[in-house]
């Protein structure tokens, strides 16, 4: 899968993170596409923090099909603008600044025998098989990927972070956070009443 603007180093760190930290949260995230749930991955390298948010589109824009009205298109535009201006996480002291960001929506076809994925190949769905998400494929679903690079000066091993994602997007109720960096990796789960975390193992 291609993540816009994600460096090779970031991809390598995320691979390491997914292998090491996934068991911590696997039991809390049985479905890959689950409304109200999203995953945030962090790769830390000194003062640089790379972020990757993976979320069902419903959590961020309220629907999971290509925009059909001007209002729906505006929701997409507003979300993209927010992501281009606002760090998805920051230190409690607000020391991080947003360096770059990108957002990608993976729309899928709601009907039909086949659908095209972002990896450039087409599947036939004339046969039956199971999908690891909460609703039928015929209903259509879409996922949003947001990547950001932050600069966080004087970042220490005991740094405390917080997120404004759930305040901005009320449909998002559970955020699984995984991180990897020079001091190791870790994971936690955030909710609207628990938006802060420390880089502990």
Coordinates of N, CA and C in Angstrom, one line a residue:
X1 N 0.8 -1.2 0.0 CA 0.0 0.0 0.0 C 0.9 1.2 0.0
X2 N 0.5 2.2 -0.7 CA 1.3 3.5 -0.9 C 0.7 4.5 0.0
X3 N 1.6 5.1 0.8 CA 1.2 6.2 1.7 C 1.9 7.5 1.2
X4 N 1.1 8.5 0.8 CA 1.6 9.7 0.2 C 2.7 10.4 1.1
X5 N 3.8 10.7 0.5 CA 4.9 11.4 1.1 C 5.6 10.6 2.2
X6 N 5.3 9.4 2.4 CA 6.0 8.6 3.4 C 7.3 8.1 2.9
X7 N 8.3 8.5 3.7 CA 9.7 8.1 3.3 C 10.0 6.7 3.5
X8 N 11.1 6.2 2.8 CA 11.5 4.8 3.0 C 11.8 4.5 4.4
X9 N 12.4 5.4 5.1 CA 12.7 5.2 6.5 C 11.5 5.1 7.3
X10 N 10.5 5.9 7.0 CA 9.2 5.8 7.7 C 8.5 4.5 7.5
X11 N 8.6 4.0 6.3 CA 8.0 2.7 6.0 C 8.7 1.6 6.7
X12 N 10.0 1.7 6.8 CA 10.7 0.6 7.5 C 10.4 0.7 9.0
X13 N 10.3 1.9 9.6 CA 9.9 2.0 11.0 C 8.5 1.5 11.3
X14 N 7.6 1.8 10.4 CA 6.3 1.3 10.6 C 6.2 -0.2 10.5
X15 N 6.9 -0.8 9.6 CA 6.9 -2.2 9.5 C 7.4 -2.8 10.8
X16 N 8.5 -2.3 11.4 CA 9.0 -2.7 12.6 C 8.0 -2.6 13.7
X17 N 7.3 -1.4 13.7 CA 6.2 -1.1 14.7 C 5.1 -2.1 14.6
X18 N 4.6 -2.4 13.4 CA 3.5 -3.3 13.2 C 3.8 -4.7 13.7
X19 N 5.0 -5.1 13.5 CA 5.4 -6.5 13.9 C 5.6 -6.5 15.5
X20 N 6.1 -5.4 16.1 CA 6.3 -5.5 17.5 C 5.2 -5.1 18.4
X21 N 4.4 -4.1 17.9 CA 3.4 -3.5 18.8 C 2.0 -4.1 18.5
X22 N 1.8 -4.7 17.4 CA 0.4 -5.1 17.0 C -0.2 -6.1 18.0
X23 N 0.5 -7.1 18.6 CA -0.1 -8.0 19.5 C -0.7 -7.3 20.7
X24 N -0.2 -6.1 21.1 CA -0.7 -5.3 22.3 C -2.2 -4.9 22.0
X25 N -2.5 -4.6 20.8 CA -3.8 -4.0 20.5 C -4.7 -4.9 19.7
X26 N -4.2 -6.1 19.3 CA -4.9 -6.9 18.3 C -6.3 -7.3 18.9
X27 N -6.4 -7.6 20.1 CA -7.6 -8.1 20.7 C -8.6 -6.9 20.8
X28 N -8.2 -5.7 20.8 CA -9.1 -4.5 20.8 C -9.5 -4.1 19.4
X29 N -9.0 -4.6 18.4 CA -9.3 -4.2 17.0 C -9.5 -5.4 16.1
X30 N -10.5 -6.1 16.3 CA -10.7 -7.3 15.6 C -11.0 -7.1 14.1
X31 N -11.6 -5.9 13.7 CA -11.9 -5.6 12.4 C -11.1 -4.6 11.8
X32 N -10.7 -4.7 10.5 CA -9.9 -3.7 9.9 C -10.7 -2.4 9.5
X33 N -12.0 -2.6 9.4 CA -12.8 -1.4 9.1 C -14.0 -1.4 10.1
X34 N -13.8 -0.5 11.1 CA -14.8 -0.5 12.2 C -15.1 0.9 12.5
X35 N -16.4 1.3 12.3 CA -16.8 2.7 12.6 C -16.5 3.0 14.1
X36 N -16.1 4.2 14.3 CA -15.7 4.7 15.7 C -14.3 4.4 16.1
X37 N -13.6 3.5 15.3 CA -12.2 3.1 15.6 C -11.3 3.6 14.5
X38 N -10.1 3.9 14.9 CA -9.0 4.3 14.0 C -7.7 4.0 14.6
X39 N -6.7 4.0 13.7 CA -5.3 3.6 14.1 C -4.4 4.8 13.8
X40 N -3.5 5.2 14.7 CA -2.5 6.2 14.5 C -1.2 5.6 14.8
X41 N -0.3 5.7 13.8 CA 1.1 5.1 14.0 C 2.1 6.3 14.0
X42 N 3.1 6.2 14.8 CA 4.1 7.2 15.0 C 5.5 6.6 14.8
X43 N 6.3 7.3 14.0 CA 7.7 6.9 13.9 C 8.5 8.1 14.3
X44 N 9.3 7.9 15.4 CA 10.0 9.1 16.0 C 11.5 8.9 15.7
X45 N 12.1 10.0 15.2 CA 13.5 10.1 14.9 C 14.1 11.4 15.4
X46 N 14.6 11.4 16.6 CA 15.1 12.7 17.3 C 13.9 13.7 17.4
X47 N 14.0 14.8 16.7 CA 12.9 15.8 16.8 C 11.8 15.6 15.7
X48 N 12.0 14.7 14.8 CA 11.1 14.4 13.7 C 10.1 13.3 14.2
X49 N 8.8 13.6 13.9 CA 7.7 12.6 14.2 C 6.9 12.5 13.0
X50 N 6.9 11.2 12.4 CA 6.0 10.9 11.2 C 4.8 10.2 11.7
X51 N 3.6 10.7 11.2 CA 2.3 10.1 11.6 C 1.6 9.5 10.5
X52 N 0.9 8.4 10.7 CA 0.0 7.8 9.8 C -1.3 7.5 10.4
X53 N -2.4 8.1 10.0 CA -3.7 7.9 10.5 C -4.5 7.0 9.5
X54 N -5.0 5.9 10.0 CA -5.9 5.0 9.1 C -7.3 5.0 9.8
X55 N -8.3 5.4 9.0 CA -9.6 5.5 9.6 C -10.7 5.3 8.6
X56 N -11.8 4.6 9.0 CA -13.0 4.6 8.1 C -13.4 6.0 7.8
X57 N -13.8 6.3 6.6 CA -14.1 7.6 6.2 C -15.3 8.2 7.0
X58 N -16.2 7.3 7.4 CA -17.3 7.7 8.2 C -16.9 8.5 9.4
X59 N -15.8 8.1 10.1 CA -15.4 8.8 11.3 C -15.0 10.2 11.1
X60 N -14.5 10.6 9.9 CA -14.0 11.9 9.6 C -14.9 12.8 8.8
X61 N -15.7 12.1 7.9 CA -16.5 13.0 7.0 C -18.0 12.6 7.0
X62 N -18.4 11.5 7.7 CA -19.8 11.2 7.9 C -20.4 10.3 6.9
X63 N -19.7 9.9 5.9 CA -20.2 9.0 4.8 C -19.0 8.2 4.2
X64 N -19.4 7.2 3.4 CA -18.3 6.3 2.8 C -18.5 6.1 1.3
X65 N -19.0 7.1 0.6 CA -19.1 7.0 -0.8 C -18.5 8.3 -1.4
X66 N -18.3 8.3 -2.7 CA -17.8 9.5 -3.3 C -18.9 10.6 -3.1
X67 N -18.4 11.9 -2.9 CA -19.3 13.0 -2.6 C -20.4 13.1 -3.7
X68 N -21.6 13.2 -3.3 CA -22.8 13.3 -4.2 C -23.4 14.7 -4.2
X69 N -23.0 15.5 -3.2 CA -23.6 16.9 -3.1 C -22.5 17.8 -2.8
X70 N -22.7 19.1 -3.0 CA -21.7 20.1 -2.7 C -21.4 20.1 -1.2
X71 N -22.4 19.8 -0.3 CA -22.2 19.8 1.1 C -21.2 18.7 1.5
X72 N -21.4 17.5 0.8 CA -20.5 16.4 1.1 C -19.1 16.7 0.6
X73 N -19.0 17.3 -0.5 CA -17.6 17.6 -1.0 C -17.0 18.6 -0.1
X74 N -17.8 19.5 0.5 CA -17.2 20.5 1.4 C -16.7 19.9 2.7
X75 N -17.4 18.8 3.1 CA -16.9 18.1 4.3 C -15.5 17.5 4.0
X76 N -15.3 16.9 2.8 CA -14.0 16.3 2.4 C -13.0 17.4 2.4
X77 N -13.3 18.6 1.8 CA -12.4 19.7 1.7 C -12.0 20.2 3.1
X78 N -13.0 20.3 4.0 CA -12.8 20.9 5.3 C -11.8 19.9 6.1
X79 N -12.0 18.6 5.9 CA -11.2 17.7 6.6 C -9.8 17.7 6.1
X80 N -9.6 17.8 4.8 CA -8.3 17.9 4.2 C -7.6 19.2 4.7
X81 N -8.3 20.3 4.7 CA -7.7 21.6 5.2 C -7.3 21.5 6.6
X82 N -8.2 20.9 7.5 CA -7.8 20.7 8.9 C -6.5 19.9 9.0
X83 N -6.4 18.8 8.2 CA -5.2 18.0 8.3 C -4.0 18.7 7.8
X84 N -4.2 19.7 6.9 CA -3.0 20.4 6.4 C -2.6 21.5 7.3
X85 N -3.4 21.8 8.3 CA -3.1 23.0 9.2 C -2.9 22.6 10.7
X86 N -3.3 21.4 11.0 CA -3.4 21.0 12.5 C -2.7 19.7 12.7
X87 N -1.7 19.6 13.6 CA -1.0 18.4 14.0 C -2.0 17.4 14.6
X88 N -2.0 16.2 14.2 CA -2.9 15.2 14.8 C -2.6 14.9 16.2
X89 N -1.3 15.0 16.6 CA -0.9 14.9 18.0 C 0.0 16.1 18.2
X90 N 0.2 16.4 19.5 CA 1.2 17.4 19.9 C 1.6 17.1 21.3
X91 N 2.7 17.7 21.7 CA 3.0 17.6 23.1 C 2.0 18.5 23.9
X92 N 1.9 18.2 25.2 CA 1.0 18.9 26.0 C 1.3 20.4 26.0
X93 N 2.6 20.7 25.9 CA 3.1 22.1 25.8 C 2.9 22.7 24.5
X94 N 2.5 21.9 23.5 CA 2.3 22.5 22.1 C 3.6 22.8 21.4
X95 N 4.7 22.0 21.6 CA 6.0 22.3 21.0 C 6.1 21.9 19.5
X96 N 5.2 21.0 19.1 CA 5.4 20.4 17.7 C 4.8 21.4 16.7
X97 N 5.5 21.5 15.5 CA 4.9 22.2 14.4 C 4.8 21.3 13.2
X98 N 3.7 21.5 12.4 CA 3.4 20.7 11.3 C 4.3 21.1 10.1
X99 N 5.1 20.1 9.6 CA 6.0 20.4 8.5 C 5.3 20.1 7.1
X100 N 4.6 18.9 7.1 CA 4.0 18.5 5.8 C 2.8 17.6 6.1
X101 N 1.9 17.5 5.2 CA 0.7 16.6 5.4 C 0.2 16.2 4.0
X102 N -0.6 15.1 4.0 CA -1.3 14.6 2.8 C -2.4 13.8 3.3
X103 N -3.5 13.8 2.5 CA -4.7 13.0 2.8 C -5.1 12.2 1.6
X104 N -5.5 11.0 1.7 CA -5.9 10.2 0.6 C -7.2 9.4 1.1
X105 N -8.2 9.5 0.2 CA -9.5 8.7 0.5 C -9.5 7.6 -0.5
X106 N -9.7 6.4 0.0 CA -9.8 5.2 -0.9 C -11.2 4.8 -1.1
X107 N -11.9 5.5 -2.1 CA -13.3 5.2 -2.4 C -13.4 3.8 -3.0
X108 N -14.4 3.1 -2.7 CA -14.7 1.8 -3.3 C -16.0 1.8 -3.9
X109 N -16.2 0.9 -4.9 CA -17.5 0.8 -5.6 C -18.5 0.2 -4.7
X110 N -19.7 0.8 -4.7 CA -20.8 0.3 -3.9 C -21.5 -1.0 -4.5
X111 N -21.5 -1.0 -5.8 CA -22.2 -2.1 -6.5 C -21.3 -2.7 -7.6
X112 N -21.7 -3.9 -8.1 CA -21.0 -4.4 -9.2 C -20.2 -5.7 -8.9
X113 N -19.8 -6.4 -9.9 CA -19.1 -7.6 -9.8 C -17.7 -7.5 -9.4
X114 N -17.1 -6.3 -9.8 CA -15.7 -6.1 -9.4 C -15.4 -4.7 -9.0
X115 N -14.3 -4.5 -8.3 CA -14.0 -3.1 -7.9 C -12.5 -3.0 -8.0
X116 N -12.1 -1.8 -8.2 CA -10.6 -1.5 -8.4 C -10.1 -0.9 -7.1
X117 N -8.9 -1.5 -6.7 CA -8.3 -1.0 -5.5 C -7.1 -0.1 -5.9
X118 N -6.6 0.6 -4.9 CA -5.5 1.5 -5.1 C -4.2 0.9 -5.6
X119 N -4.1 -0.5 -5.4 CA -2.9 -1.1 -5.8 C -2.9 -1.5 -7.3
X120 N -3.9 -1.1 -8.0 CA -3.9 -1.1 -9.4 C -4.4 -2.4 -10.0
X121 N -5.0 -3.3 -9.3 CA -5.6 -4.5 -9.9 C -7.0 -4.6 -9.5
X122 N -7.8 -5.4 -10.3 CA -9.2 -5.5 -10.1 C -9.5 -6.9 -9.7
X123 N -10.4 -7.1 -8.7 CA -10.9 -8.4 -8.2 C -12.2 -8.7 -8.8
X124 N -12.5 -9.9 -9.0 CA -13.9 -10.4 -9.4 C -14.5 -10.9 -8.1
X125 N -15.7 -10.5 -7.8 CA -16.4 -10.9 -6.6 C -17.6 -11.8 -6.9
X126 N -17.4 -12.6 -8.0 CA -18.4 -13.6 -8.3 C -18.4 -14.8 -7.3
X127 N -17.3 -15.0 -6.6 CA -17.2 -16.0 -5.6 C -17.4 -15.4 -4.3
X128 N -17.7 -16.2 -3.3 CA -17.9 -15.6 -1.9 C -16.7 -15.9 -1.1
X129 N -16.4 -14.9 -0.2 CA -15.4 -15.0 0.8 C -15.6 -13.9 1.8
X130 N -15.0 -14.1 3.0 CA -15.2 -13.2 4.1 C -14.4 -12.0 4.1
X131 N -14.9 -10.9 4.5 CA -14.2 -9.6 4.7 C -14.1 -9.3 6.1
X132 N -13.0 -8.7 6.6 CA -12.8 -8.4 8.0 C -13.2 -7.0 8.3
X133 N -14.5 -6.7 8.0 CA -15.1 -5.4 8.4 C -16.5 -5.6 8.8
X134 N -17.1 -4.5 9.3 CA -18.4 -4.7 10.0 C -19.6 -4.7 9.1
X135 N -19.5 -4.4 7.8 CA -20.6 -4.4 6.9 C -20.4 -5.0 5.6
X136 N -21.4 -5.3 4.9 CA -21.3 -6.0 3.6 C -20.6 -5.1 2.6
X137 N -19.9 -5.8 1.6 CA -19.2 -5.0 0.6 C -20.2 -4.2 -0.3
X138 N -21.4 -4.8 -0.5 CA -22.4 -4.1 -1.3 C -22.8 -2.8 -0.8
X139 N -22.6 -2.6 0.5 CA -23.0 -1.3 1.1 C -21.9 -0.2 0.8
X140 N -20.7 -0.7 0.4 CA -19.7 0.3 0.1 C -19.0 0.8 1.3
X141 N -17.7 0.9 1.2 CA -17.0 1.5 2.4 C -15.7 2.2 1.8
X142 N -15.2 3.1 2.6 CA -14.0 3.9 2.2 C -13.2 4.2 3.4
X143 N -11.9 4.2 3.2 CA -10.9 4.5 4.3 C -10.1 5.8 4.0
X144 N -9.8 6.5 5.0 CA -9.0 7.7 4.8 C -7.6 7.5 5.4
X145 N -6.6 7.9 4.7 CA -5.2 7.8 5.2 C -4.7 9.3 5.3
X146 N -4.2 9.7 6.4 CA -3.6 11.0 6.6 C -2.2 10.8 7.1
X147 N -1.2 11.4 6.4 CA 0.2 11.3 6.8 C 0.6 12.7 7.2
X148 N 1.4 12.9 8.2 CA 1.9 14.1 8.6 C 3.4 14.0 9.1
X149 N 4.2 15.0 8.9 CA 5.5 15.1 9.5 C 5.5 16.3 10.4
X150 N 6.0 16.0 11.6 CA 6.0 17.1 12.7 C 7.5 17.3 13.0
X151 N 7.7 18.5 13.5 CA 9.0 18.9 14.1 C 8.7 19.2 15.6
X152 N 9.3 18.4 16.5 CA 9.0 18.5 17.9 C 10.3 18.8 18.6
X153 N 10.8 20.0 18.8 CA 12.0 20.3 19.5 C 12.1 19.9 20.9
X154 N 13.3 19.5 21.3 CA 13.5 19.1 22.7 C 12.6 17.9 23.2
X155 N 12.4 17.0 22.3 CA 11.5 15.9 22.6 C 12.3 14.9 23.5
X156 N 11.7 14.6 24.6 CA 12.4 13.7 25.6 C 11.7 12.4 25.6
X157 N 12.4 11.4 26.3 CA 11.8 10.1 26.4 C 10.6 10.0 27.2
X158 N 10.4 11.0 28.1 CA 9.2 11.1 28.9 C 8.1 12.1 28.4
X159 N 8.3 12.4 27.1 CA 7.3 13.4 26.5 C 5.9 12.9 26.6
X160 N 5.0 13.9 27.0 CA 3.6 13.6 27.1 C 2.9 14.2 25.9
X161 N 2.1 13.4 25.1 CA 1.4 13.9 24.0 C -0.1 13.9 24.2
X162 N -0.8 14.6 23.4 CA -2.3 14.6 23.4 C -2.8 14.8 22.0
X163 N -4.0 14.4 21.8 CA -4.6 14.5 20.4 C -5.9 15.3 20.5
X164 N -6.1 16.0 19.4 CA -7.4 16.7 19.2 C -8.3 16.1 18.2
X165 N -7.9 14.9 17.8 CA -8.7 14.2 16.8 C -10.2 13.9 17.2
X166 N -10.4 13.5 18.4 CA -11.7 13.1 18.8 C -12.6 14.3 19.1
X167 N -11.9 15.4 19.5 CA -12.7 16.7 19.7 C -13.2 17.2 18.3
X168 N -12.3 17.1 17.3 CA -12.6 17.6 16.0 C -13.6 16.6 15.3
X169 N -13.5 15.3 15.5 CA -14.3 14.3 14.8 C -15.0 13.5 15.9
X170 N -16.3 13.9 16.3 CA -17.0 13.2 17.4 C -17.3 11.8 17.1
X171 N -17.4 11.4 15.8 CA -17.7 10.0 15.5 C -16.6 9.0 15.9
X172 N -15.4 9.6 16.1 CA -14.2 8.8 16.4 C -14.2 8.6 17.9
X173 N -14.4 7.4 18.4 CA -14.5 7.1 19.8 C -13.3 6.3 20.4
X174 N -12.6 5.6 19.6 CA -11.4 4.8 20.0 C -10.3 5.0 19.0
X175 N -9.1 5.4 19.6 CA -7.9 5.6 18.7 C -6.8 4.8 19.3
X176 N -6.4 3.8 18.5 CA -5.3 2.9 18.8 C -4.0 3.6 18.4
X177 N -3.1 3.9 19.3 CA -1.9 4.6 19.0 C -0.7 3.6 19.1
X178 N 0.2 3.5 18.1 CA 1.4 2.7 18.2 C 2.5 3.6 17.8
X179 N 3.7 3.4 18.5 CA 4.8 4.2 18.2 C 6.1 3.4 18.2
X180 N 7.1 3.9 17.4 CA 8.4 3.2 17.4 C 9.4 4.3 17.3
X181 N 10.6 4.2 18.0 CA 11.6 5.2 17.9 C 12.9 4.6 18.5
X182 N 13.9 5.5 18.7 CA 15.2 5.0 19.1 C 15.2 4.3 20.5
X183 N 14.2 4.6 21.3 CA 14.1 4.0 22.6 C 13.2 2.8 22.7
X184 N 12.6 2.4 21.5 CA 11.8 1.2 21.5 C 10.4 1.5 21.0
X185 N 9.5 0.7 21.3 CA 8.1 0.9 20.8 C 7.1 0.7 21.9
X186 N 5.9 1.1 21.6 CA 4.8 1.0 22.6 C 3.5 1.2 21.9
X187 N 2.4 1.1 22.7 CA 1.1 1.2 22.2 C 0.1 1.6 23.3
X188 N -1.0 2.3 23.0 CA -2.0 2.6 23.9 C -3.3 2.8 23.2
X189 N -4.4 3.0 23.9 CA -5.7 3.2 23.3 C -6.3 4.5 23.9
X190 N -6.7 5.4 23.1 CA -7.3 6.7 23.6 C -8.8 6.7 23.3
X191 N -9.4 7.6 24.1 CA -10.9 7.8 23.9 C -11.2 9.2 24.2
X192 N -12.4 9.7 24.0 CA -12.7 11.1 24.2 C -12.3 11.6 25.6
X193 N -12.4 10.7 26.6 CA -12.1 11.0 28.0 C -10.7 10.7 28.4
X194 N -9.9 10.3 27.4 CA -8.5 9.9 27.7 C -7.7 10.2 26.4
X195 N -7.2 11.5 26.3 CA -6.6 11.9 25.1 C -5.1 12.1 25.2
X196 N -4.5 11.8 26.3 CA -3.1 12.0 26.6 C -2.4 10.7 26.7
X197 N -1.1 10.6 26.4 CA -0.3 9.4 26.6 C 1.2 9.8 26.6
X198 N 2.0 9.0 27.2 CA 3.4 9.1 27.3 C 4.1 8.0 26.5
X199 N 5.3 8.3 26.0 CA 6.1 7.4 25.3 C 6.7 6.4 26.2
X200 N 5.9 5.6 26.8 CA 6.4 4.5 27.7 C 6.3 3.2 27.0
X201 N 7.1 2.2 27.3 CA 7.1 0.9 26.7 C 6.0 0.0 27.3

